[in-house]
PDB file of C-alpha atoms in Angstrom:
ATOM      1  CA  UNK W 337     -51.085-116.879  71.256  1.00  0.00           C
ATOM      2  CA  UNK W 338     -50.246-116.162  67.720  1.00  0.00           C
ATOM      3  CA  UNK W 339     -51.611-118.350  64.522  1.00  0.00           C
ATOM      4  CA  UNK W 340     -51.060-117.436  60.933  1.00  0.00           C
ATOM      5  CA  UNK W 341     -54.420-118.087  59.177  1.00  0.00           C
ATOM      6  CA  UNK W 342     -52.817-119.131  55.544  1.00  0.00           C
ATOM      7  CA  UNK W 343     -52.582-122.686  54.806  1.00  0.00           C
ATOM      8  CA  UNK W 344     -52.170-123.091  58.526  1.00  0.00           C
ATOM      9  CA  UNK W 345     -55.560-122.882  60.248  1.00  0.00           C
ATOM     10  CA  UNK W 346     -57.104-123.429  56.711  1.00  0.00           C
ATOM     11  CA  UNK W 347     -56.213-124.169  53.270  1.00  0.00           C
ATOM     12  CA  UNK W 348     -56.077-121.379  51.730  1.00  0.00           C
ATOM     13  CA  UNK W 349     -55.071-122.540  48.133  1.00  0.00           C
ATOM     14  CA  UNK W 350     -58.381-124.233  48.209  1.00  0.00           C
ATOM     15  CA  UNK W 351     -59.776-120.376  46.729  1.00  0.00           C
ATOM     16  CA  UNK W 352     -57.382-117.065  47.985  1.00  0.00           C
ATOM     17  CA  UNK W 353     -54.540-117.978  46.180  1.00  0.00           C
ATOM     18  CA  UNK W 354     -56.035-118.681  42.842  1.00  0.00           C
ATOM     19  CA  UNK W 355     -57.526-115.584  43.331  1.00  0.00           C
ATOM     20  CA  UNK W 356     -54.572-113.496  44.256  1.00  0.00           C
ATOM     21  CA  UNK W 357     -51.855-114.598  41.853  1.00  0.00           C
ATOM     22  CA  UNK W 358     -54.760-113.664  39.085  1.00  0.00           C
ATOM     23  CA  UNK W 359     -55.107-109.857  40.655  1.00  0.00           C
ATOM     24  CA  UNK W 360     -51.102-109.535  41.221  1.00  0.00           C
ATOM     25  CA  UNK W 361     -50.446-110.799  37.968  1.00  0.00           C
ATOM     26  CA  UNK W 362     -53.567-107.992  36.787  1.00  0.00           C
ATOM     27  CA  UNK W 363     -51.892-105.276  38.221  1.00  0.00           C
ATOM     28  CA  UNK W 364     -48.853-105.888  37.350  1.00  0.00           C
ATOM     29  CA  UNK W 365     -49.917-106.068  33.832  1.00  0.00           C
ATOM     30  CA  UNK W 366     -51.563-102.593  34.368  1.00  0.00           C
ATOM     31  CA  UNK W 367     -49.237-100.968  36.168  1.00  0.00           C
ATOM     32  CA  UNK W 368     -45.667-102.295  34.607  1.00  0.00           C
ATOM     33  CA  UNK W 369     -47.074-102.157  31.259  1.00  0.00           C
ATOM     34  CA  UNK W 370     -46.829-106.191  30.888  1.00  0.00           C
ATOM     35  CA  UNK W 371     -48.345-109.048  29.052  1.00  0.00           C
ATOM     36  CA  UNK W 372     -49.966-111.638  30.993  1.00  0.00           C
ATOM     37  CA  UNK W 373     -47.056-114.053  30.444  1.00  0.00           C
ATOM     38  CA  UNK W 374     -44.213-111.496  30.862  1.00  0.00           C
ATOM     39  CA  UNK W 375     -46.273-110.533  34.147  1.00  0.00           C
ATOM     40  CA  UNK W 376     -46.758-114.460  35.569  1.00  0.00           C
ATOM     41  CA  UNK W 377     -43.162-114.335  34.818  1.00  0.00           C
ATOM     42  CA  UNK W 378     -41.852-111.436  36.883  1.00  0.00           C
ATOM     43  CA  UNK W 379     -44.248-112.599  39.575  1.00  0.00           C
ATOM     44  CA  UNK W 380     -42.814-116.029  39.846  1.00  0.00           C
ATOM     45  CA  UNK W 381     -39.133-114.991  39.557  1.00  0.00           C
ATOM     46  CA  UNK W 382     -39.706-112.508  42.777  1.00  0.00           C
ATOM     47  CA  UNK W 383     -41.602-114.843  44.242  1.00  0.00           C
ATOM     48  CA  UNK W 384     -38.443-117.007  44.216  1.00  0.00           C
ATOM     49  CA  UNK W 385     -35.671-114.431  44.724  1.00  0.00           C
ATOM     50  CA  UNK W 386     -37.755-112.544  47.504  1.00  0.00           C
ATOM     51  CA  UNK W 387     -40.099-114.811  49.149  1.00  0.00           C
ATOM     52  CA  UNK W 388     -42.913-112.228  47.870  1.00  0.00           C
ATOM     53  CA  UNK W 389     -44.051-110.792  45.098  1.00  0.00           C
ATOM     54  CA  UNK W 390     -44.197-107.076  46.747  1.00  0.00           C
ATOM     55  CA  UNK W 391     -40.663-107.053  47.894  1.00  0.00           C
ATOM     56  CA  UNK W 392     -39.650-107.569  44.172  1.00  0.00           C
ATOM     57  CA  UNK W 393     -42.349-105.212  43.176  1.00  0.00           C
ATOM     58  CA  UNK W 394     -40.822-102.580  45.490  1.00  0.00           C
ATOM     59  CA  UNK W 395     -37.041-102.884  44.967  1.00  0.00           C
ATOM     60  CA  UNK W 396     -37.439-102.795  41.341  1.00  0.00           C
ATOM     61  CA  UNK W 397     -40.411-100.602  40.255  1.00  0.00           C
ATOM     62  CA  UNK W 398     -40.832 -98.229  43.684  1.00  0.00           C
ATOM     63  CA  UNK W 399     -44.473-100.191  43.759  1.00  0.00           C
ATOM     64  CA  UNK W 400     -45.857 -98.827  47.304  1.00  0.00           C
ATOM     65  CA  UNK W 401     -47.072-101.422  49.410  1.00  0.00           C
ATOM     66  CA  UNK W 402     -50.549 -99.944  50.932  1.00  0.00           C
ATOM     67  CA  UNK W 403     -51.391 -99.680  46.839  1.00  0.00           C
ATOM     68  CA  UNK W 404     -50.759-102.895  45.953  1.00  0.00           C
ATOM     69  CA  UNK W 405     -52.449-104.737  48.863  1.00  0.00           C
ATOM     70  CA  UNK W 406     -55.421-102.671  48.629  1.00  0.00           C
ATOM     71  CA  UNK W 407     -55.419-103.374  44.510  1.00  0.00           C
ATOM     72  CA  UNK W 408     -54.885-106.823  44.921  1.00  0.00           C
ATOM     73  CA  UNK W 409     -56.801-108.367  48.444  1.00  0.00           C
ATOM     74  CA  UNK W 410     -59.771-107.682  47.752  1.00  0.00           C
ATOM     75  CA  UNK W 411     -61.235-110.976  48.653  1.00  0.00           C
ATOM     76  CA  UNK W 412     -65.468-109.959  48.926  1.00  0.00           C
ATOM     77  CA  UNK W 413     -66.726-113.291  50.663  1.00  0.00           C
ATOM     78  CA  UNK W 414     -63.966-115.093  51.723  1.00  0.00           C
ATOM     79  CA  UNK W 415     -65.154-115.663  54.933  1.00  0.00           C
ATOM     80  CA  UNK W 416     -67.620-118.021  53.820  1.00  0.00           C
ATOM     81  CA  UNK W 417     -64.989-120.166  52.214  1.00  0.00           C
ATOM     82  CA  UNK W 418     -63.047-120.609  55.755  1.00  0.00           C
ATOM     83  CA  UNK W 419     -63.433-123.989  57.197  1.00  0.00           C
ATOM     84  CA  UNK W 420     -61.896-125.066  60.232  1.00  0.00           C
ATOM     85  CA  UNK W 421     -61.397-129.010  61.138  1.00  0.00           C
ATOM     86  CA  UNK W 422     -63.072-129.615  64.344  1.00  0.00           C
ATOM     87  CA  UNK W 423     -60.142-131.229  66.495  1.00  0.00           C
ATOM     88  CA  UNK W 424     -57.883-127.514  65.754  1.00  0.00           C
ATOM     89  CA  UNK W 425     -61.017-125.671  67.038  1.00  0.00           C
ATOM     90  CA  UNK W 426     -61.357-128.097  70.097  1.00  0.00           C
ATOM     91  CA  UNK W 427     -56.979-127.375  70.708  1.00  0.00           C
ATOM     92  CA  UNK W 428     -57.695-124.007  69.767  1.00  0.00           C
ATOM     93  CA  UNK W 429     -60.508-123.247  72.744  1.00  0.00           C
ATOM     94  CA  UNK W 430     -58.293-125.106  75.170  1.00  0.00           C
ATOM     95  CA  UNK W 431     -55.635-122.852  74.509  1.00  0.00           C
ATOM     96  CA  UNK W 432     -55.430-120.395  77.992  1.00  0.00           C
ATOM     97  CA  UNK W 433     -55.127-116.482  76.955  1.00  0.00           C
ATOM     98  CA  UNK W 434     -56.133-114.203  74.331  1.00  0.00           C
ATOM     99  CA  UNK W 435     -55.392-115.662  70.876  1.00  0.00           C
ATOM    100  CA  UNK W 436     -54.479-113.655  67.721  1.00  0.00           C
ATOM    101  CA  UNK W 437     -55.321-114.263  64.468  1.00  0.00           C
ATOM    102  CA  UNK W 438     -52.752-113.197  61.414  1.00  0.00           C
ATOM    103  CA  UNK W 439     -52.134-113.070  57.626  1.00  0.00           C
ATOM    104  CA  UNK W 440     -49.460-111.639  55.289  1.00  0.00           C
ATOM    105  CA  UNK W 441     -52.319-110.651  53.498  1.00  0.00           C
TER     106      UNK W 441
END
């Protein structure tokens, strides 16, 4: 079994994304030379065209992927913040088989 952890097994706009956009939008500021608007900007229009921020970031500005996620997931104490509801745990140990957790993050 395979479960993608992001606003599927939680809510993760309840803290990670409000975090993230602010350290994408950082470091694209830093490392594009932007303002903060010009860099909320170029987020949100690859965000549309691409589905992702990176892929934009990539195409466009040869942004390397292992650099960006390690500038911009740093998320010290998430963990604490994840809450499963009790009746996906209860489906969740029924479930037969080894069960993997993912993220895009």
């Amino acid at each position: 079994w395979l479960f993608d952890l992001d606003d599927t097994l939680h809510n993760a706009s309840h803290r990670a994304f409000r975090e993230l956009n602010a350290s994408m939008t950082a470091y694209i500021e830093t490392h594009l030379g932007l303002t903060t608007d010009e860099a909320v900007d170029l987020r949100h229009r690859y965000w549309i065209r691409y589905g992702a921020t990176l892929t934009g970031l990539q195409r466009h500005h040869g942004i390397k992927p292992a650099h960006f996620l390690h500038e911009t997931h740093r998320l010290p104490g998430l963990e604490a913040h994840l809450h499963g509801h009790a009746h996906d745990l209860a489906a969740l140990r029924r479930l037969p088989g080894r069960k993997f957790l993912m993220t895009n993050a």
